[in-house]
């Protein structure tokens, strides 16, 4: 959490900081809600073990995509 606060503090002016922190909170809450709804539906249709495995695979793929993007466009 402190890393996010430092990123927001470094990337925004003092007047923008309130909006940026509000967006951070909103996105965190929305992401949690979407994750719970998806996990709940997959676990209900199949099993908790399958749902956790699928989520783990999704996270690994997402990290791979982010790393690729970072290497291509940011570095």
mmJSON file of the N, C-alpha and C atoms, coordinates in Angstrom:
{"data_MODEL":{"atom_site":{
"group_PDB":["ATOM","ATOM","ATOM","ATOM","ATOM","ATOM","ATOM","ATOM","ATOM","ATOM","ATOM","ATOM","ATOM","ATOM","ATOM","ATOM","ATOM","ATOM","ATOM","ATOM","ATOM","ATOM","ATOM","ATOM","ATOM","ATOM","ATOM","ATOM","ATOM","ATOM","ATOM","ATOM","ATOM","ATOM","ATOM","ATOM","ATOM","ATOM","ATOM","ATOM","ATOM","ATOM","ATOM","ATOM","ATOM","ATOM","ATOM","ATOM","ATOM","ATOM","ATOM","ATOM","ATOM","ATOM","ATOM","ATOM","ATOM","ATOM","ATOM","ATOM","ATOM","ATOM","ATOM","ATOM","ATOM","ATOM","ATOM","ATOM","ATOM","ATOM","ATOM","ATOM","ATOM","ATOM","ATOM","ATOM","ATOM","ATOM","ATOM","ATOM","ATOM","ATOM","ATOM","ATOM","ATOM","ATOM","ATOM","ATOM","ATOM","ATOM","ATOM","ATOM","ATOM","ATOM","ATOM","ATOM","ATOM","ATOM","ATOM","ATOM","ATOM","ATOM","ATOM","ATOM","ATOM","ATOM","ATOM","ATOM","ATOM","ATOM","ATOM","ATOM","ATOM","ATOM","ATOM","ATOM","ATOM","ATOM","ATOM","ATOM","ATOM","ATOM","ATOM","ATOM","ATOM","ATOM","ATOM","ATOM","ATOM","ATOM","ATOM","ATOM","ATOM","ATOM","ATOM","ATOM","ATOM","ATOM","ATOM","ATOM","ATOM","ATOM","ATOM","ATOM","ATOM","ATOM","ATOM","ATOM","ATOM","ATOM","ATOM","ATOM","ATOM","ATOM","ATOM","ATOM","ATOM","ATOM","ATOM","ATOM","ATOM","ATOM","ATOM","ATOM","ATOM","ATOM","ATOM","ATOM","ATOM","ATOM","ATOM","ATOM","ATOM","ATOM","ATOM","ATOM","ATOM","ATOM","ATOM","ATOM","ATOM","ATOM","ATOM","ATOM","ATOM","ATOM","ATOM","ATOM","ATOM","ATOM","ATOM","ATOM","ATOM","ATOM","ATOM","ATOM","ATOM","ATOM","ATOM","ATOM","ATOM","ATOM","ATOM","ATOM","ATOM","ATOM","ATOM","ATOM","ATOM","ATOM","ATOM","ATOM","ATOM","ATOM","ATOM","ATOM","ATOM","ATOM","ATOM","ATOM","ATOM","ATOM","ATOM","ATOM","ATOM"],
"id":[1,2,3,4,5,6,7,8,9,10,11,12,13,14,15,16,17,18,19,20,21,22,23,24,25,26,27,28,29,30,31,32,33,34,35,36,37,38,39,40,41,42,43,44,45,46,47,48,49,50,51,52,53,54,55,56,57,58,59,60,61,62,63,64,65,66,67,68,69,70,71,72,73,74,75,76,77,78,79,80,81,82,83,84,85,86,87,88,89,90,91,92,93,94,95,96,97,98,99,100,101,102,103,104,105,106,107,108,109,110,111,112,113,114,115,116,117,118,119,120,121,122,123,124,125,126,127,128,129,130,131,132,133,134,135,136,137,138,139,140,141,142,143,144,145,146,147,148,149,150,151,152,153,154,155,156,157,158,159,160,161,162,163,164,165,166,167,168,169,170,171,172,173,174,175,176,177,178,179,180,181,182,183,184,185,186,187,188,189,190,191,192,193,194,195,196,197,198,199,200,201,202,203,204,205,206,207,208,209,210,211,212,213,214,215,216,217,218,219,220,221,222,223,224,225],
"type_symbol":["N","C","C","N","C","C","N","C","C","N","C","C","N","C","C","N","C","C","N","C","C","N","C","C","N","C","C","N","C","C","N","C","C","N","C","C","N","C","C","N","C","C","N","C","C","N","C","C","N","C","C","N","C","C","N","C","C","N","C","C","N","C","C","N","C","C","N","C","C","N","C","C","N","C","C","N","C","C","N","C","C","N","C","C","N","C","C","N","C","C","N","C","C","N","C","C","N","C","C","N","C","C","N","C","C","N","C","C","N","C","C","N","C","C","N","C","C","N","C","C","N","C","C","N","C","C","N","C","C","N","C","C","N","C","C","N","C","C","N","C","C","N","C","C","N","C","C","N","C","C","N","C","C","N","C","C","N","C","C","N","C","C","N","C","C","N","C","C","N","C","C","N","C","C","N","C","C","N","C","C","N","C","C","N","C","C","N","C","C","N","C","C","N","C","C","N","C","C","N","C","C","N","C","C","N","C","C","N","C","C","N","C","C","N","C","C","N","C","C","N","C","C","N","C","C"],
"label_atom_id":["N","CA","C","N","CA","C","N","CA","C","N","CA","C","N","CA","C","N","CA","C","N","CA","C","N","CA","C","N","CA","C","N","CA","C","N","CA","C","N","CA","C","N","CA","C","N","CA","C","N","CA","C","N","CA","C","N","CA","C","N","CA","C","N","CA","C","N","CA","C","N","CA","C","N","CA","C","N","CA","C","N","CA","C","N","CA","C","N","CA","C","N","CA","C","N","CA","C","N","CA","C","N","CA","C","N","CA","C","N","CA","C","N","CA","C","N","CA","C","N","CA","C","N","CA","C","N","CA","C","N","CA","C","N","CA","C","N","CA","C","N","CA","C","N","CA","C","N","CA","C","N","CA","C","N","CA","C","N","CA","C","N","CA","C","N","CA","C","N","CA","C","N","CA","C","N","CA","C","N","CA","C","N","CA","C","N","CA","C","N","CA","C","N","CA","C","N","CA","C","N","CA","C","N","CA","C","N","CA","C","N","CA","C","N","CA","C","N","CA","C","N","CA","C","N","CA","C","N","CA","C","N","CA","C","N","CA","C","N","CA","C","N","CA","C","N","CA","C","N","CA","C","N","CA","C","N","CA","C","N","CA","C"],
"label_alt_id":[null,null,null,null,null,null,null,null,null,null,null,null,null,null,null,null,null,null,null,null,null,null,null,null,null,null,null,null,null,null,null,null,null,null,null,null,null,null,null,null,null,null,null,null,null,null,null,null,null,null,null,null,null,null,null,null,null,null,null,null,null,null,null,null,null,null,null,null,null,null,null,null,null,null,null,null,null,null,null,null,null,null,null,null,null,null,null,null,null,null,null,null,null,null,null,null,null,null,null,null,null,null,null,null,null,null,null,null,null,null,null,null,null,null,null,null,null,null,null,null,null,null,null,null,null,null,null,null,null,null,null,null,null,null,null,null,null,null,null,null,null,null,null,null,null,null,null,null,null,null,null,null,null,null,null,null,null,null,null,null,null,null,null,null,null,null,null,null,null,null,null,null,null,null,null,null,null,null,null,null,null,null,null,null,null,null,null,null,null,null,null,null,null,null,null,null,null,null,null,null,null,null,null,null,null,null,null,null,null,null,null,null,null,null,null,null,null,null,null,null,null,null,null,null,null],
"label_comp_id":["UNK","UNK","UNK","UNK","UNK","UNK","UNK","UNK","UNK","UNK","UNK","UNK","UNK","UNK","UNK","UNK","UNK","UNK","UNK","UNK","UNK","UNK","UNK","UNK","UNK","UNK","UNK","UNK","UNK","UNK","UNK","UNK","UNK","UNK","UNK","UNK","UNK","UNK","UNK","UNK","UNK","UNK","UNK","UNK","UNK","UNK","UNK","UNK","UNK","UNK","UNK","UNK","UNK","UNK","UNK","UNK","UNK","UNK","UNK","UNK","UNK","UNK","UNK","UNK","UNK","UNK","UNK","UNK","UNK","UNK","UNK","UNK","UNK","UNK","UNK","UNK","UNK","UNK","UNK","UNK","UNK","UNK","UNK","UNK","UNK","UNK","UNK","UNK","UNK","UNK","UNK","UNK","UNK","UNK","UNK","UNK","UNK","UNK","UNK","UNK","UNK","UNK","UNK","UNK","UNK","UNK","UNK","UNK","UNK","UNK","UNK","UNK","UNK","UNK","UNK","UNK","UNK","UNK","UNK","UNK","UNK","UNK","UNK","UNK","UNK","UNK","UNK","UNK","UNK","UNK","UNK","UNK","UNK","UNK","UNK","UNK","UNK","UNK","UNK","UNK","UNK","UNK","UNK","UNK","UNK","UNK","UNK","UNK","UNK","UNK","UNK","UNK","UNK","UNK","UNK","UNK","UNK","UNK","UNK","UNK","UNK","UNK","UNK","UNK","UNK","UNK","UNK","UNK","UNK","UNK","UNK","UNK","UNK","UNK","UNK","UNK","UNK","UNK","UNK","UNK","UNK","UNK","UNK","UNK","UNK","UNK","UNK","UNK","UNK","UNK","UNK","UNK","UNK","UNK","UNK","UNK","UNK","UNK","UNK","UNK","UNK","UNK","UNK","UNK","UNK","UNK","UNK","UNK","UNK","UNK","UNK","UNK","UNK","UNK","UNK","UNK","UNK","UNK","UNK","UNK","UNK","UNK","UNK","UNK","UNK"],
"label_asym_id":["A","A","A","A","A","A","A","A","A","A","A","A","A","A","A","A","A","A","A","A","A","A","A","A","A","A","A","A","A","A","A","A","A","A","A","A","A","A","A","A","A","A","A","A","A","A","A","A","A","A","A","A","A","A","A","A","A","A","A","A","A","A","A","A","A","A","A","A","A","A","A","A","A","A","A","A","A","A","A","A","A","A","A","A","A","A","A","A","A","A","A","A","A","A","A","A","A","A","A","A","A","A","A","A","A","A","A","A","A","A","A","A","A","A","A","A","A","A","A","A","A","A","A","A","A","A","A","A","A","A","A","A","A","A","A","A","A","A","A","A","A","A","A","A","A","A","A","A","A","A","A","A","A","A","A","A","A","A","A","A","A","A","A","A","A","A","A","A","A","A","A","A","A","A","A","A","A","A","A","A","A","A","A","A","A","A","A","A","A","A","A","A","A","A","A","A","A","A","A","A","A","A","A","A","A","A","A","A","A","A","A","A","A","A","A","A","A","A","A","A","A","A","A","A","A"],
"label_entity_id":["1","1","1","1","1","1","1","1","1","1","1","1","1","1","1","1","1","1","1","1","1","1","1","1","1","1","1","1","1","1","1","1","1","1","1","1","1","1","1","1","1","1","1","1","1","1","1","1","1","1","1","1","1","1","1","1","1","1","1","1","1","1","1","1","1","1","1","1","1","1","1","1","1","1","1","1","1","1","1","1","1","1","1","1","1","1","1","1","1","1","1","1","1","1","1","1","1","1","1","1","1","1","1","1","1","1","1","1","1","1","1","1","1","1","1","1","1","1","1","1","1","1","1","1","1","1","1","1","1","1","1","1","1","1","1","1","1","1","1","1","1","1","1","1","1","1","1","1","1","1","1","1","1","1","1","1","1","1","1","1","1","1","1","1","1","1","1","1","1","1","1","1","1","1","1","1","1","1","1","1","1","1","1","1","1","1","1","1","1","1","1","1","1","1","1","1","1","1","1","1","1","1","1","1","1","1","1","1","1","1","1","1","1","1","1","1","1","1","1","1","1","1","1","1","1"],
"label_seq_id":[1,1,1,2,2,2,3,3,3,4,4,4,5,5,5,6,6,6,7,7,7,8,8,8,9,9,9,10,10,10,11,11,11,12,12,12,13,13,13,14,14,14,15,15,15,16,16,16,17,17,17,18,18,18,19,19,19,20,20,20,21,21,21,22,22,22,23,23,23,24,24,24,25,25,25,26,26,26,27,27,27,28,28,28,29,29,29,30,30,30,31,31,31,32,32,32,33,33,33,34,34,34,35,35,35,36,36,36,37,37,37,38,38,38,39,39,39,40,40,40,41,41,41,42,42,42,43,43,43,44,44,44,45,45,45,46,46,46,47,47,47,48,48,48,49,49,49,50,50,50,51,51,51,52,52,52,53,53,53,54,54,54,55,55,55,56,56,56,57,57,57,58,58,58,59,59,59,60,60,60,61,61,61,62,62,62,63,63,63,64,64,64,65,65,65,66,66,66,67,67,67,68,68,68,69,69,69,70,70,70,71,71,71,72,72,72,73,73,73,74,74,74,75,75,75],
"pdbx_PDB_ins_code":[null,null,null,null,null,null,null,null,null,null,null,null,null,null,null,null,null,null,null,null,null,null,null,null,null,null,null,null,null,null,null,null,null,null,null,null,null,null,null,null,null,null,null,null,null,null,null,null,null,null,null,null,null,null,null,null,null,null,null,null,null,null,null,null,null,null,null,null,null,null,null,null,null,null,null,null,null,null,null,null,null,null,null,null,null,null,null,null,null,null,null,null,null,null,null,null,null,null,null,null,null,null,null,null,null,null,null,null,null,null,null,null,null,null,null,null,null,null,null,null,null,null,null,null,null,null,null,null,null,null,null,null,null,null,null,null,null,null,null,null,null,null,null,null,null,null,null,null,null,null,null,null,null,null,null,null,null,null,null,null,null,null,null,null,null,null,null,null,null,null,null,null,null,null,null,null,null,null,null,null,null,null,null,null,null,null,null,null,null,null,null,null,null,null,null,null,null,null,null,null,null,null,null,null,null,null,null,null,null,null,null,null,null,null,null,null,null,null,null,null,null,null,null,null,null],
"Cartn_x":[0.798,0.0,0.849,1.897,2.707,3.348,3.634,4.211,3.238,1.964,0.946,0.841,0.868,0.787,1.967,3.164,4.349,4.251,3.751,3.589,2.617,1.508,0.518,1.102,1.801,2.385,3.42,4.21,5.245,4.668,3.558,3.025,1.94,1.528,0.441,0.857,0.133,0.325,-0.533,-0.327,-1.054,-2.565,-2.999,-4.437,-5.062,-4.279,-4.795,-4.795,-4.086,-3.86,-5.144,-6.093,-7.352,-8.117,-8.185,-8.872,-8.139,-6.815,-6.029,-6.228,-6.255,-6.458,-7.88,-8.839,-10.211,-10.337,-9.685,-9.696,-9.015,-7.917,-7.232,-8.157,-8.872,-9.805,-10.952,-11.49,-12.605,-12.191,-11.037,-10.562,-10.256,-9.707,-9.435,-10.705,-11.718,-13.0,-13.684,-13.673,-14.302,-13.582,-12.262,-11.496,-11.796,-11.928,-12.259,-13.648,-14.601,-15.971,-16.048,-15.402,-15.411,-14.734,-13.608,-12.908,-13.756,-14.459,-15.321,-16.456,-17.083,-18.193,-17.734,-16.604,-16.097,-15.695,-14.942,-14.507,-15.708,-16.732,-17.92,-18.632,-18.772,-19.467,-18.684,-17.374,-16.561,-16.557,-16.398,-16.385,-17.735,-18.82,-20.147,-20.398,-19.85,-20.075,-19.167,-17.958,-17.007,-16.622,-15.502,-15.058,-14.155,-13.941,-13.066,-11.638,-11.196,-9.832,-9.632,-10.596,-10.495,-10.512,-11.356,-11.448,-10.133,-9.507,-8.218,-7.132,-7.151,-6.178,-6.349,-7.582,-7.863,-7.438,-7.704,-7.3,-5.778,-5.083,-3.622,-3.056,-3.633,-3.197,-3.447,-4.603,-4.921,-3.899,-3.55,-2.58,-1.223,-0.782,0.5,0.5,-0.584,-0.685,-0.706,-1.449,-1.54,-0.17,0.574,1.924,2.826,2.709,3.496,3.193,1.922,1.523,2.07,1.962,2.487,4.001,4.721,6.173,6.539,5.824,6.08,5.819,4.707,4.368,5.444,5.864,6.873,8.184,8.603,9.863,9.784,8.627,8.483,8.302,7.403,7.009,7.653,8.057,8.572,10.095,10.73,12.202,12.826],
"Cartn_y":[-1.198,0.0,1.274,1.376,2.592,2.849,1.79,1.972,2.731,2.379,3.06,4.517,4.777,6.156,6.975,6.395,7.1,7.352,6.363,6.549,7.68,7.704,8.762,10.109,10.16,11.419,11.952,11.061,11.485,11.893,11.295,11.504,12.574,13.129,14.106,15.383,16.445,17.683,17.61,18.563,18.525,18.641,19.4,19.558,18.314,17.52,16.298,15.1,15.187,14.03,13.439,14.27,13.765,12.921,13.412,12.666,11.358,11.414,10.206,9.159,9.579,8.626,8.062,8.884,8.4,7.363,7.613,6.643,5.348,5.45,4.253,3.408,4.046,3.317,2.705,3.467,2.977,1.786,1.886,0.783,-0.46,-0.264,-1.401,-2.112,-1.332,-1.911,-2.599,-1.95,-2.541,-3.828,-3.82,-5.02,-6.169,-5.861,-6.903,-7.473,-6.602,-7.057,-7.935,-7.514,-8.303,-9.649,-9.645,-10.894,-11.86,-11.343,-12.198,-12.777,-11.955,-12.448,-13.527,-13.311,-14.305,-15.58,-15.437,-16.601,-17.391,-16.686,-17.341,-18.157,-17.593,-18.294,-19.507,-19.365,-20.502,-21.596,-21.199,-22.191,-22.883,-22.153,-22.757,-23.719,-23.408,-24.256,-25.484,-25.341,-26.451,-26.849,-26.318,-26.588,-25.45,-25.366,-24.324,-24.543,-25.787,-26.088,-25.66,-25.963,-25.563,-24.045,-23.396,-21.945,-21.297,-21.813,-21.277,-21.521,-22.683,-22.991,-22.056,-21.86,-20.967,-19.54,-19.1,-17.76,-17.633,-18.655,-18.644,-18.548,-19.295,-19.236,-17.841,-17.275,-15.923,-14.914,-15.006,-14.077,-14.221,-15.449,-15.662,-15.099,-15.312,-14.774,-13.25,-12.69,-11.235,-10.628,-11.25,-10.779,-10.876,-11.96,-12.103,-11.01,-10.688,-9.615,-8.277,-8.008,-6.753,-6.647,-7.735,-7.719,-7.483,-8.125,-7.927,-6.482,-5.945,-4.55,-3.622,-3.876,-3.037,-3.059,-4.252,-4.371,-3.715,-3.803,-3.259,-1.746,-1.244,0.156,1.075,0.552,1.428,1.484,0.366,0.348,0.917],
"Cartn_z":[0.0,0.0,0.0,0.838,0.8,-0.561,-1.317,-2.647,-3.536,-3.463,-4.263,-3.85,-2.561,-2.086,-2.597,-2.576,-3.082,-4.581,-5.334,-6.78,-7.078,-6.36,-6.568,-6.162,-5.045,-4.58,-5.569,-6.15,-7.098,-8.45,-8.854,-10.202,-10.286,-9.16,-9.18,-8.468,-8.791,-8.037,-6.783,-5.901,-4.631,-4.835,-5.826,-6.061,-6.684,-7.41,-8.043,-7.11,-6.009,-5.152,-4.582,-4.2,-3.648,-4.657,-5.886,-6.943,-7.224,-7.273,-7.546,-6.455,-5.201,-4.105,-4.143,-4.512,-4.651,-5.752,-6.883,-7.983,-7.582,-6.826,-6.355,-5.498,-4.598,-3.743,-4.52,-5.468,-6.276,-7.127,-7.772,-8.61,-7.779,-6.594,-5.716,-5.306,-4.949,-4.545,-5.72,-6.88,-8.065,-8.47,-8.42,-8.755,-7.815,-6.536,-5.557,-5.818,-6.087,-6.33,-7.577,-8.64,-9.877,-9.653,-8.938,-8.639,-7.842,-6.842,-6.014,-6.847,-7.677,-8.5,-9.477,-10.116,-11.063,-10.333,-9.227,-8.456,-7.958,-7.468,-6.923,-8.007,-9.186,-10.269,-10.762,-10.908,-11.36,-10.302,-9.031,-7.948,-7.826,-8.07,-8.007,-9.15,-10.322,-11.485,-11.487,-10.983,-11.016,-9.598,-9.12,-7.754,-7.306,-6.01,-5.482,-5.974,-5.998,-6.455,-7.91,-8.773,-10.182,-10.306,-9.52,-9.555,-9.143,-8.086,-7.646,-8.687,-9.31,-10.36,-11.545,-11.968,-13.085,-12.764,-11.546,-11.137,-11.127,-10.646,-10.647,-12.048,-12.973,-14.373,-14.937,-14.636,-15.1,-14.584,-13.311,-12.728,-13.412,-13.644,-14.314,-15.736,-16.472,-17.831,-17.789,-16.857,-16.725,-16.416,-15.526,-15.198,-16.426,-17.177,-18.397,-19.406,-19.567,-20.487,-20.003,-18.708,-18.174,-18.354,-18.106,-18.296,-19.757,-20.657,-22.086,-22.485,-22.043,-22.333,-21.791,-20.562,-19.917,-20.703,-21.137,-21.871,-23.247,-23.896,-25.248,-25.234,-24.398,-24.484,-23.449,-22.323,-21.271,-21.272,-21.447,-21.39,-22.636],
"occupancy":[1.0,1.0,1.0,1.0,1.0,1.0,1.0,1.0,1.0,1.0,1.0,1.0,1.0,1.0,1.0,1.0,1.0,1.0,1.0,1.0,1.0,1.0,1.0,1.0,1.0,1.0,1.0,1.0,1.0,1.0,1.0,1.0,1.0,1.0,1.0,1.0,1.0,1.0,1.0,1.0,1.0,1.0,1.0,1.0,1.0,1.0,1.0,1.0,1.0,1.0,1.0,1.0,1.0,1.0,1.0,1.0,1.0,1.0,1.0,1.0,1.0,1.0,1.0,1.0,1.0,1.0,1.0,1.0,1.0,1.0,1.0,1.0,1.0,1.0,1.0,1.0,1.0,1.0,1.0,1.0,1.0,1.0,1.0,1.0,1.0,1.0,1.0,1.0,1.0,1.0,1.0,1.0,1.0,1.0,1.0,1.0,1.0,1.0,1.0,1.0,1.0,1.0,1.0,1.0,1.0,1.0,1.0,1.0,1.0,1.0,1.0,1.0,1.0,1.0,1.0,1.0,1.0,1.0,1.0,1.0,1.0,1.0,1.0,1.0,1.0,1.0,1.0,1.0,1.0,1.0,1.0,1.0,1.0,1.0,1.0,1.0,1.0,1.0,1.0,1.0,1.0,1.0,1.0,1.0,1.0,1.0,1.0,1.0,1.0,1.0,1.0,1.0,1.0,1.0,1.0,1.0,1.0,1.0,1.0,1.0,1.0,1.0,1.0,1.0,1.0,1.0,1.0,1.0,1.0,1.0,1.0,1.0,1.0,1.0,1.0,1.0,1.0,1.0,1.0,1.0,1.0,1.0,1.0,1.0,1.0,1.0,1.0,1.0,1.0,1.0,1.0,1.0,1.0,1.0,1.0,1.0,1.0,1.0,1.0,1.0,1.0,1.0,1.0,1.0,1.0,1.0,1.0,1.0,1.0,1.0,1.0,1.0,1.0,1.0,1.0,1.0,1.0,1.0,1.0,1.0,1.0,1.0,1.0,1.0,1.0],
"B_iso_or_equiv":[0.0,0.0,0.0,0.0,0.0,0.0,0.0,0.0,0.0,0.0,0.0,0.0,0.0,0.0,0.0,0.0,0.0,0.0,0.0,0.0,0.0,0.0,0.0,0.0,0.0,0.0,0.0,0.0,0.0,0.0,0.0,0.0,0.0,0.0,0.0,0.0,0.0,0.0,0.0,0.0,0.0,0.0,0.0,0.0,0.0,0.0,0.0,0.0,0.0,0.0,0.0,0.0,0.0,0.0,0.0,0.0,0.0,0.0,0.0,0.0,0.0,0.0,0.0,0.0,0.0,0.0,0.0,0.0,0.0,0.0,0.0,0.0,0.0,0.0,0.0,0.0,0.0,0.0,0.0,0.0,0.0,0.0,0.0,0.0,0.0,0.0,0.0,0.0,0.0,0.0,0.0,0.0,0.0,0.0,0.0,0.0,0.0,0.0,0.0,0.0,0.0,0.0,0.0,0.0,0.0,0.0,0.0,0.0,0.0,0.0,0.0,0.0,0.0,0.0,0.0,0.0,0.0,0.0,0.0,0.0,0.0,0.0,0.0,0.0,0.0,0.0,0.0,0.0,0.0,0.0,0.0,0.0,0.0,0.0,0.0,0.0,0.0,0.0,0.0,0.0,0.0,0.0,0.0,0.0,0.0,0.0,0.0,0.0,0.0,0.0,0.0,0.0,0.0,0.0,0.0,0.0,0.0,0.0,0.0,0.0,0.0,0.0,0.0,0.0,0.0,0.0,0.0,0.0,0.0,0.0,0.0,0.0,0.0,0.0,0.0,0.0,0.0,0.0,0.0,0.0,0.0,0.0,0.0,0.0,0.0,0.0,0.0,0.0,0.0,0.0,0.0,0.0,0.0,0.0,0.0,0.0,0.0,0.0,0.0,0.0,0.0,0.0,0.0,0.0,0.0,0.0,0.0,0.0,0.0,0.0,0.0,0.0,0.0,0.0,0.0,0.0,0.0,0.0,0.0,0.0,0.0,0.0,0.0,0.0,0.0],
"pdbx_formal_charge":[null,null,null,null,null,null,null,null,null,null,null,null,null,null,null,null,null,null,null,null,null,null,null,null,null,null,null,null,null,null,null,null,null,null,null,null,null,null,null,null,null,null,null,null,null,null,null,null,null,null,null,null,null,null,null,null,null,null,null,null,null,null,null,null,null,null,null,null,null,null,null,null,null,null,null,null,null,null,null,null,null,null,null,null,null,null,null,null,null,null,null,null,null,null,null,null,null,null,null,null,null,null,null,null,null,null,null,null,null,null,null,null,null,null,null,null,null,null,null,null,null,null,null,null,null,null,null,null,null,null,null,null,null,null,null,null,null,null,null,null,null,null,null,null,null,null,null,null,null,null,null,null,null,null,null,null,null,null,null,null,null,null,null,null,null,null,null,null,null,null,null,null,null,null,null,null,null,null,null,null,null,null,null,null,null,null,null,null,null,null,null,null,null,null,null,null,null,null,null,null,null,null,null,null,null,null,null,null,null,null,null,null,null,null,null,null,null,null,null,null,null,null,null,null,null],
"auth_seq_id":[1,1,1,2,2,2,3,3,3,4,4,4,5,5,5,6,6,6,7,7,7,8,8,8,9,9,9,10,10,10,11,11,11,12,12,12,13,13,13,14,14,14,15,15,15,16,16,16,17,17,17,18,18,18,19,19,19,20,20,20,21,21,21,22,22,22,23,23,23,24,24,24,25,25,25,26,26,26,27,27,27,28,28,28,29,29,29,30,30,30,31,31,31,32,32,32,33,33,33,34,34,34,35,35,35,36,36,36,37,37,37,38,38,38,39,39,39,40,40,40,41,41,41,42,42,42,43,43,43,44,44,44,45,45,45,46,46,46,47,47,47,48,48,48,49,49,49,50,50,50,51,51,51,52,52,52,53,53,53,54,54,54,55,55,55,56,56,56,57,57,57,58,58,58,59,59,59,60,60,60,61,61,61,62,62,62,63,63,63,64,64,64,65,65,65,66,66,66,67,67,67,68,68,68,69,69,69,70,70,70,71,71,71,72,72,72,73,73,73,74,74,74,75,75,75],
"auth_comp_id":["UNK","UNK","UNK","UNK","UNK","UNK","UNK","UNK","UNK","UNK","UNK","UNK","UNK","UNK","UNK","UNK","UNK","UNK","UNK","UNK","UNK","UNK","UNK","UNK","UNK","UNK","UNK","UNK","UNK","UNK","UNK","UNK","UNK","UNK","UNK","UNK","UNK","UNK","UNK","UNK","UNK","UNK","UNK","UNK","UNK","UNK","UNK","UNK","UNK","UNK","UNK","UNK","UNK","UNK","UNK","UNK","UNK","UNK","UNK","UNK","UNK","UNK","UNK","UNK","UNK","UNK","UNK","UNK","UNK","UNK","UNK","UNK","UNK","UNK","UNK","UNK","UNK","UNK","UNK","UNK","UNK","UNK","UNK","UNK","UNK","UNK","UNK","UNK","UNK","UNK","UNK","UNK","UNK","UNK","UNK","UNK","UNK","UNK","UNK","UNK","UNK","UNK","UNK","UNK","UNK","UNK","UNK","UNK","UNK","UNK","UNK","UNK","UNK","UNK","UNK","UNK","UNK","UNK","UNK","UNK","UNK","UNK","UNK","UNK","UNK","UNK","UNK","UNK","UNK","UNK","UNK","UNK","UNK","UNK","UNK","UNK","UNK","UNK","UNK","UNK","UNK","UNK","UNK","UNK","UNK","UNK","UNK","UNK","UNK","UNK","UNK","UNK","UNK","UNK","UNK","UNK","UNK","UNK","UNK","UNK","UNK","UNK","UNK","UNK","UNK","UNK","UNK","UNK","UNK","UNK","UNK","UNK","UNK","UNK","UNK","UNK","UNK","UNK","UNK","UNK","UNK","UNK","UNK","UNK","UNK","UNK","UNK","UNK","UNK","UNK","UNK","UNK","UNK","UNK","UNK","UNK","UNK","UNK","UNK","UNK","UNK","UNK","UNK","UNK","UNK","UNK","UNK","UNK","UNK","UNK","UNK","UNK","UNK","UNK","UNK","UNK","UNK","UNK","UNK","UNK","UNK","UNK","UNK","UNK","UNK"],
"auth_asym_id":["A","A","A","A","A","A","A","A","A","A","A","A","A","A","A","A","A","A","A","A","A","A","A","A","A","A","A","A","A","A","A","A","A","A","A","A","A","A","A","A","A","A","A","A","A","A","A","A","A","A","A","A","A","A","A","A","A","A","A","A","A","A","A","A","A","A","A","A","A","A","A","A","A","A","A","A","A","A","A","A","A","A","A","A","A","A","A","A","A","A","A","A","A","A","A","A","A","A","A","A","A","A","A","A","A","A","A","A","A","A","A","A","A","A","A","A","A","A","A","A","A","A","A","A","A","A","A","A","A","A","A","A","A","A","A","A","A","A","A","A","A","A","A","A","A","A","A","A","A","A","A","A","A","A","A","A","A","A","A","A","A","A","A","A","A","A","A","A","A","A","A","A","A","A","A","A","A","A","A","A","A","A","A","A","A","A","A","A","A","A","A","A","A","A","A","A","A","A","A","A","A","A","A","A","A","A","A","A","A","A","A","A","A","A","A","A","A","A","A","A","A","A","A","A","A"],
"auth_atom_id":["N","CA","C","N","CA","C","N","CA","C","N","CA","C","N","CA","C","N","CA","C","N","CA","C","N","CA","C","N","CA","C","N","CA","C","N","CA","C","N","CA","C","N","CA","C","N","CA","C","N","CA","C","N","CA","C","N","CA","C","N","CA","C","N","CA","C","N","CA","C","N","CA","C","N","CA","C","N","CA","C","N","CA","C","N","CA","C","N","CA","C","N","CA","C","N","CA","C","N","CA","C","N","CA","C","N","CA","C","N","CA","C","N","CA","C","N","CA","C","N","CA","C","N","CA","C","N","CA","C","N","CA","C","N","CA","C","N","CA","C","N","CA","C","N","CA","C","N","CA","C","N","CA","C","N","CA","C","N","CA","C","N","CA","C","N","CA","C","N","CA","C","N","CA","C","N","CA","C","N","CA","C","N","CA","C","N","CA","C","N","CA","C","N","CA","C","N","CA","C","N","CA","C","N","CA","C","N","CA","C","N","CA","C","N","CA","C","N","CA","C","N","CA","C","N","CA","C","N","CA","C","N","CA","C","N","CA","C","N","CA","C","N","CA","C","N","CA","C","N","CA","C","N","CA","C","N","CA","C","N","CA","C"],
"pdbx_PDB_model_num":[1,1,1,1,1,1,1,1,1,1,1,1,1,1,1,1,1,1,1,1,1,1,1,1,1,1,1,1,1,1,1,1,1,1,1,1,1,1,1,1,1,1,1,1,1,1,1,1,1,1,1,1,1,1,1,1,1,1,1,1,1,1,1,1,1,1,1,1,1,1,1,1,1,1,1,1,1,1,1,1,1,1,1,1,1,1,1,1,1,1,1,1,1,1,1,1,1,1,1,1,1,1,1,1,1,1,1,1,1,1,1,1,1,1,1,1,1,1,1,1,1,1,1,1,1,1,1,1,1,1,1,1,1,1,1,1,1,1,1,1,1,1,1,1,1,1,1,1,1,1,1,1,1,1,1,1,1,1,1,1,1,1,1,1,1,1,1,1,1,1,1,1,1,1,1,1,1,1,1,1,1,1,1,1,1,1,1,1,1,1,1,1,1,1,1,1,1,1,1,1,1,1,1,1,1,1,1,1,1,1,1,1,1,1,1,1,1,1,1,1,1,1,1,1,1]
}}}
